[in-house]
mmCIF file of C-alpha atoms in Angstrom:
data_model
loop_
_atom_site.group_PDB
_atom_site.id
_atom_site.type_symbol
_atom_site.label_atom_id
_atom_site.label_comp_id
_atom_site.label_asym_id
_atom_site.label_seq_id
_atom_site.Cartn_x
_atom_site.Cartn_y
_atom_site.Cartn_z
ATOM 1 C CA MET R 168 13.084 7.821 4.750
ATOM 2 C CA LYS R 169 13.036 4.887 2.298
ATOM 3 C CA LEU R 170 9.736 3.173 1.572
ATOM 4 C CA ILE R 171 8.786 0.323 -0.708
ATOM 5 C CA VAL R 172 5.443 0.699 -2.471
ATOM 6 C CA ALA R 173 4.107 -2.371 -4.219
ATOM 7 C CA ILE R 174 0.971 -2.325 -6.299
ATOM 8 C CA GLY R 175 -0.544 -5.790 -6.397
ATOM 9 C CA GLY R 176 -3.079 -7.221 -8.771
ATOM 10 C CA ALA R 177 -6.272 -6.408 -6.881
ATOM 11 C CA SER R 178 -8.660 -3.779 -8.138
ATOM 12 C CA GLY R 179 -7.784 -0.511 -6.441
ATOM 13 C CA CYS R 180 -4.382 0.328 -7.905
ATOM 14 C CA ILE R 181 -5.357 3.979 -7.439
ATOM 15 C CA TYR R 182 -4.473 3.569 -3.749
ATOM 16 C CA GLY R 183 -0.873 2.759 -4.644
ATOM 17 C CA ILE R 184 -0.751 5.564 -7.186
ATOM 18 C CA ARG R 185 -2.144 8.104 -4.716
ATOM 19 C CA LEU R 186 0.377 6.911 -2.111
ATOM 20 C CA LEU R 187 3.190 7.574 -4.574
ATOM 21 C CA GLU R 188 1.752 11.022 -5.379
ATOM 22 C CA ALA R 189 1.487 11.902 -1.683
ATOM 23 C CA LEU R 190 4.963 10.575 -0.871
ATOM 24 C CA LYS R 191 6.520 12.468 -3.788
ATOM 25 C CA ALA R 192 5.371 15.690 -2.111
ATOM 26 C CA VAL R 193 7.077 14.804 1.205
ATOM 27 C CA PRO R 194 10.675 16.046 1.375
ATOM 28 C CA GLY R 195 13.250 13.383 2.143
ATOM 29 C CA VAL R 196 11.146 10.371 1.162
ATOM 30 C CA GLU R 197 12.667 7.908 -1.297
ATOM 31 C CA THR R 198 10.226 5.432 -2.850
ATOM 32 C CA HIS R 199 10.977 2.016 -4.345
ATOM 33 C CA LEU R 200 8.173 0.762 -6.587
ATOM 34 C CA VAL R 201 7.240 -2.748 -7.679
ATOM 35 C CA LEU R 202 4.230 -3.403 -9.927
ATOM 36 C CA SER R 203 2.743 -6.854 -10.336
ATOM 37 C CA LYS R 204 1.821 -8.063 -13.819
ATOM 38 C CA THR R 205 -1.870 -7.635 -13.022
ATOM 39 C CA ALA R 206 -1.304 -4.168 -11.533
ATOM 40 C CA ARG R 207 0.213 -3.140 -14.877
ATOM 41 C CA MET R 208 -3.007 -4.261 -16.546
ATOM 42 C CA ASN R 209 -5.285 -2.654 -13.929
ATOM 43 C CA ILE R 210 -3.591 0.735 -14.167
ATOM 44 C CA GLY R 211 -4.790 1.001 -17.768
ATOM 45 C CA ILE R 212 -8.245 -0.388 -16.990
ATOM 46 C CA GLU R 213 -9.000 1.553 -13.806
ATOM 47 C CA THR R 214 -7.191 4.878 -14.204
ATOM 48 C CA ASP R 215 -6.123 7.509 -16.699
ATOM 49 C CA HIS R 216 -2.482 6.896 -15.725
ATOM 50 C CA THR R 217 0.085 5.091 -17.822
ATOM 51 C CA ILE R 218 2.665 2.636 -16.506
ATOM 52 C CA LYS R 219 5.323 5.218 -17.333
ATOM 53 C CA SER R 220 3.568 8.023 -15.435
ATOM 54 C CA VAL R 221 3.182 5.781 -12.370
ATOM 55 C CA GLU R 222 6.815 4.680 -12.495
ATOM 56 C CA GLU R 223 7.896 8.318 -12.766
ATOM 57 C CA LEU R 224 6.286 8.986 -9.376
ATOM 58 C CA ALA R 225 8.831 6.670 -7.713
ATOM 59 C CA THR R 226 12.495 7.250 -7.000
ATOM 60 C CA THR R 227 13.396 3.727 -8.178
ATOM 61 C CA THR R 228 11.383 1.018 -9.912
ATOM 62 C CA TYR R 229 11.927 -2.731 -10.122
ATOM 63 C CA LYS R 230 10.479 -5.574 -12.135
ATOM 64 C CA ASN R 231 8.480 -7.995 -9.999
ATOM 65 C CA SER R 232 10.631 -10.817 -11.390
ATOM 66 C CA ASP R 233 13.863 -9.170 -10.163
ATOM 67 C CA ILE R 234 14.539 -11.259 -7.060
ATOM 68 C CA GLY R 235 18.095 -9.849 -7.048
ATOM 69 C CA ALA R 236 16.889 -6.259 -6.548
ATOM 70 C CA ALA R 237 18.246 -4.178 -3.673
ATOM 71 C CA ILE R 238 14.915 -4.365 -1.800
ATOM 72 C CA ALA R 239 15.153 -8.189 -1.770
ATOM 73 C CA SER R 240 17.868 -8.028 0.892
ATOM 74 C CA GLY R 241 17.629 -7.145 4.560
ATOM 75 C CA SER R 242 20.971 -5.359 4.273
ATOM 76 C CA PHE R 243 19.231 -2.725 2.121
ATOM 77 C CA LYS R 244 17.685 -0.608 4.849
ATOM 78 C CA THR R 245 14.160 0.663 4.381
ATOM 79 C CA ASP R 246 11.587 2.086 6.751
ATOM 80 C CA GLY R 247 8.871 -0.266 5.588
ATOM 81 C CA MET R 248 6.607 -1.342 2.788
ATOM 82 C CA ILE R 249 3.033 -0.809 1.667
ATOM 83 C CA VAL R 250 1.199 -3.183 -0.671
ATOM 84 C CA ALA R 251 -1.701 -1.229 -2.185
ATOM 85 C CA ALA R 252 -3.830 -2.782 -3.361
ATOM 86 C CA CYS R 253 -2.922 -6.180 -1.996
ATOM 87 C CA ALA R 254 -4.354 -9.010 -4.067
ATOM 88 C CA MET R 255 -5.256 -12.244 -2.307
ATOM 89 C CA LYS R 256 -2.428 -13.878 -4.279
ATOM 90 C CA ASN R 257 0.036 -11.377 -2.765
ATOM 91 C CA LEU R 258 -1.484 -11.852 0.679
ATOM 92 C CA SER R 259 -1.221 -15.636 0.395
ATOM 93 C CA ALA R 260 2.424 -15.487 -0.695
ATOM 94 C CA ILE R 261 3.298 -13.079 2.122
ATOM 95 C CA ALA R 262 1.381 -14.963 4.822
ATOM 96 C CA ASN R 263 2.990 -18.239 3.789
ATOM 97 C CA SER R 264 6.534 -16.860 3.238
ATOM 98 C CA TYR R 265 6.352 -17.971 -0.393
ATOM 99 C CA ALA R 266 8.751 -15.417 -1.830
ATOM 100 C CA ASP R 267 8.718 -16.361 -5.514
ATOM 101 C CA ASP R 268 8.470 -12.755 -6.764
ATOM 102 C CA LEU R 269 9.876 -9.416 -5.630
ATOM 103 C CA ILE R 270 6.703 -8.200 -3.929
ATOM 104 C CA ALA R 271 6.547 -11.280 -1.694
ATOM 105 C CA ARG R 272 10.324 -11.308 -1.136
ATOM 106 C CA ALA R 273 10.503 -7.613 -0.180
ATOM 107 C CA ALA R 274 7.528 -8.103 2.156
ATOM 108 C CA ASP R 275 9.218 -11.141 3.705
ATOM 109 C CA VAL R 276 12.379 -9.072 4.222
ATOM 110 C CA CYS R 277 10.363 -6.377 6.016
ATOM 111 C CA LEU R 278 8.831 -9.006 8.294
ATOM 112 C CA LYS R 279 12.108 -10.749 9.119
ATOM 113 C CA GLU R 280 13.851 -7.419 9.750
ATOM 114 C CA ARG R 281 10.904 -6.240 11.904
ATOM 115 C CA ARG R 282 10.120 -3.325 9.615
ATOM 116 C CA LYS R 283 6.579 -2.101 9.029
ATOM 117 C CA LEU R 284 4.655 -3.998 6.388
ATOM 118 C CA ILE R 285 1.236 -2.556 5.597
ATOM 119 C CA LEU R 286 -1.144 -4.591 3.465
ATOM 120 C CA MET R 287 -4.223 -3.005 1.897
ATOM 121 C CA PRO R 288 -6.355 -5.958 0.795
ATOM 122 C CA ARG R 289 -9.131 -4.813 -1.512
ATOM 123 C CA GLU R 290 -11.500 -7.710 -1.930
ATOM 124 C CA THR R 291 -15.078 -8.290 -0.905
ATOM 125 C CA PRO R 292 -16.774 -10.382 0.220
ATOM 126 C CA LEU R 293 -14.158 -12.367 2.105
ATOM 127 C CA HIS R 294 -14.290 -16.099 2.730
ATOM 128 C CA SER R 295 -12.679 -17.888 5.673
ATOM 129 C CA GLY R 296 -9.504 -18.562 3.688
ATOM 130 C CA HIS R 297 -8.979 -14.843 3.088
ATOM 131 C CA LEU R 298 -9.605 -14.064 6.746
ATOM 132 C CA GLU R 299 -7.226 -16.808 7.868
ATOM 133 C CA LEU R 300 -4.518 -15.402 5.580
ATOM 134 C CA MET R 301 -5.033 -11.927 7.039
ATOM 135 C CA ALA R 302 -4.839 -13.312 10.580
ATOM 136 C CA ARG R 303 -1.697 -15.252 9.701
ATOM 137 C CA ALA R 304 -0.043 -12.202 8.097
ATOM 138 C CA SER R 305 -0.965 -10.135 11.148
ATOM 139 C CA SER R 306 0.443 -12.767 13.502
ATOM 140 C CA ILE R 307 3.845 -12.583 11.781
ATOM 141 C CA GLY R 308 3.960 -8.794 11.929
ATOM 142 C CA ALA R 309 2.025 -7.310 9.019
ATOM 143 C CA ILE R 310 -0.479 -4.519 9.533
ATOM 144 C CA ILE R 311 -3.733 -5.311 7.744
ATOM 145 C CA ALA R 312 -5.326 -2.036 6.644
ATOM 146 C CA PRO R 313 -8.091 -2.440 4.069
ATOM 147 C CA PRO R 314 -9.151 0.841 2.475
ATOM 148 C CA MET R 315 -12.279 1.597 4.482
ATOM 149 C CA PRO R 316 -13.473 5.181 4.335
ATOM 150 C CA GLY R 317 -14.447 7.153 7.399
ATOM 151 C CA MET R 318 -17.873 8.604 6.694
ATOM 152 C CA TYR R 319 -17.574 11.169 9.502
ATOM 153 C CA THR R 320 -15.651 13.262 6.970
ATOM 154 C CA ARG R 321 -18.731 13.395 4.735
ATOM 155 C CA PRO R 322 -16.791 12.619 1.552
ATOM 156 C CA GLN R 323 -18.008 14.464 -1.526
ATOM 157 C CA SER R 324 -16.088 12.497 -4.134
ATOM 158 C CA VAL R 325 -14.248 9.268 -4.831
ATOM 159 C CA ASP R 326 -11.030 11.265 -4.424
ATOM 160 C CA ASP R 327 -12.095 12.224 -0.889
ATOM 161 C CA ILE R 328 -12.571 8.538 -0.048
ATOM 162 C CA ILE R 329 -9.239 7.520 -1.609
ATOM 163 C CA ASN R 330 -7.362 10.375 0.067
ATOM 164 C CA HIS R 331 -8.748 9.503 3.489
ATOM 165 C CA SER R 332 -7.626 5.868 3.194
ATOM 166 C CA VAL R 333 -4.195 6.866 1.868
ATOM 167 C CA GLY R 334 -3.781 9.452 4.630
ATOM 168 C CA ARG R 335 -4.605 6.865 7.283
ATOM 169 C CA ILE R 336 -2.008 4.494 5.779
ATOM 170 C CA LEU R 337 0.592 7.266 5.917
ATOM 171 C CA ASP R 338 -0.370 7.875 9.559
ATOM 172 C CA LEU R 339 0.853 4.331 10.277
ATOM 173 C CA LEU R 340 4.285 5.467 9.065
ATOM 174 C CA ASP R 341 4.140 8.737 11.035
ATOM 175 C CA ILE R 342 3.907 10.739 7.817
ATOM 176 C CA ASP R 343 1.421 13.535 8.317
ATOM 177 C CA THR R 344 -0.168 14.941 5.193
ATOM 178 C CA ASP R 345 -3.225 17.079 4.619
ATOM 179 C CA LEU R 346 -5.112 14.067 3.236
ATOM 180 C CA VAL R 347 -6.902 13.203 6.483
ATOM 181 C CA GLN R 348 -9.655 15.275 7.984
ATOM 182 C CA ARG R 349 -9.038 14.635 11.694
ATOM 183 C CA TRP R 350 -11.874 13.709 14.004
ATOM 184 C CA GLN R 351 -12.444 16.554 16.474
ATOM 185 C CA GLY R 352 -15.054 14.880 18.657
ATOM 186 C CA THR R 353 -18.825 15.037 18.724
ATOM 187 C CA GLN R 354 -18.865 18.646 20.003
ATOM 188 C CA ALA R 355 -16.990 19.851 16.931
ATOM 189 C CA SER R 356 -19.138 17.838 14.518
ATOM 190 C CA SER R 357 -22.432 19.146 15.919
ATOM 191 C CA SER R 358 -21.491 22.838 15.821
#
């Protein structure tokens, strides 16, 4: 399986990093990483990771300015793409087919080739423009999946919350990990 992971400029780059960590542990998964300029800044601000340590989690990395990269072409077969976290700038470019950088171009390729494109917008509150962009992206084939924790798991840490969201994203790609505590129904939760 080949997956593109893009980390956009929104706060929440840990979601992209945790995705890469989880995917690295899955045999047979090849990851192609693109970091936006702002993601490179946020990694240092929001996490204890370095750019190098994040890039080392991926099979292949690309510069966001490299429009000639393999993942910029539909002839380079992938199984989909995840943008985590997806900045409103990334969302706008994707929703409007404005492919002026590699993140937007690779996303556009996934859409035109009918491959899964999962966007994890991490912004709040949202104004009508944001919501319209999400609706537009959804209407052209993207899956909008903001990181929203399930509280039925009774998370005990920030890691629990992050892992649940990442696990649910991987579910969309039929990749089962031990990151998600599965709902067993009300009978199981009351015993």
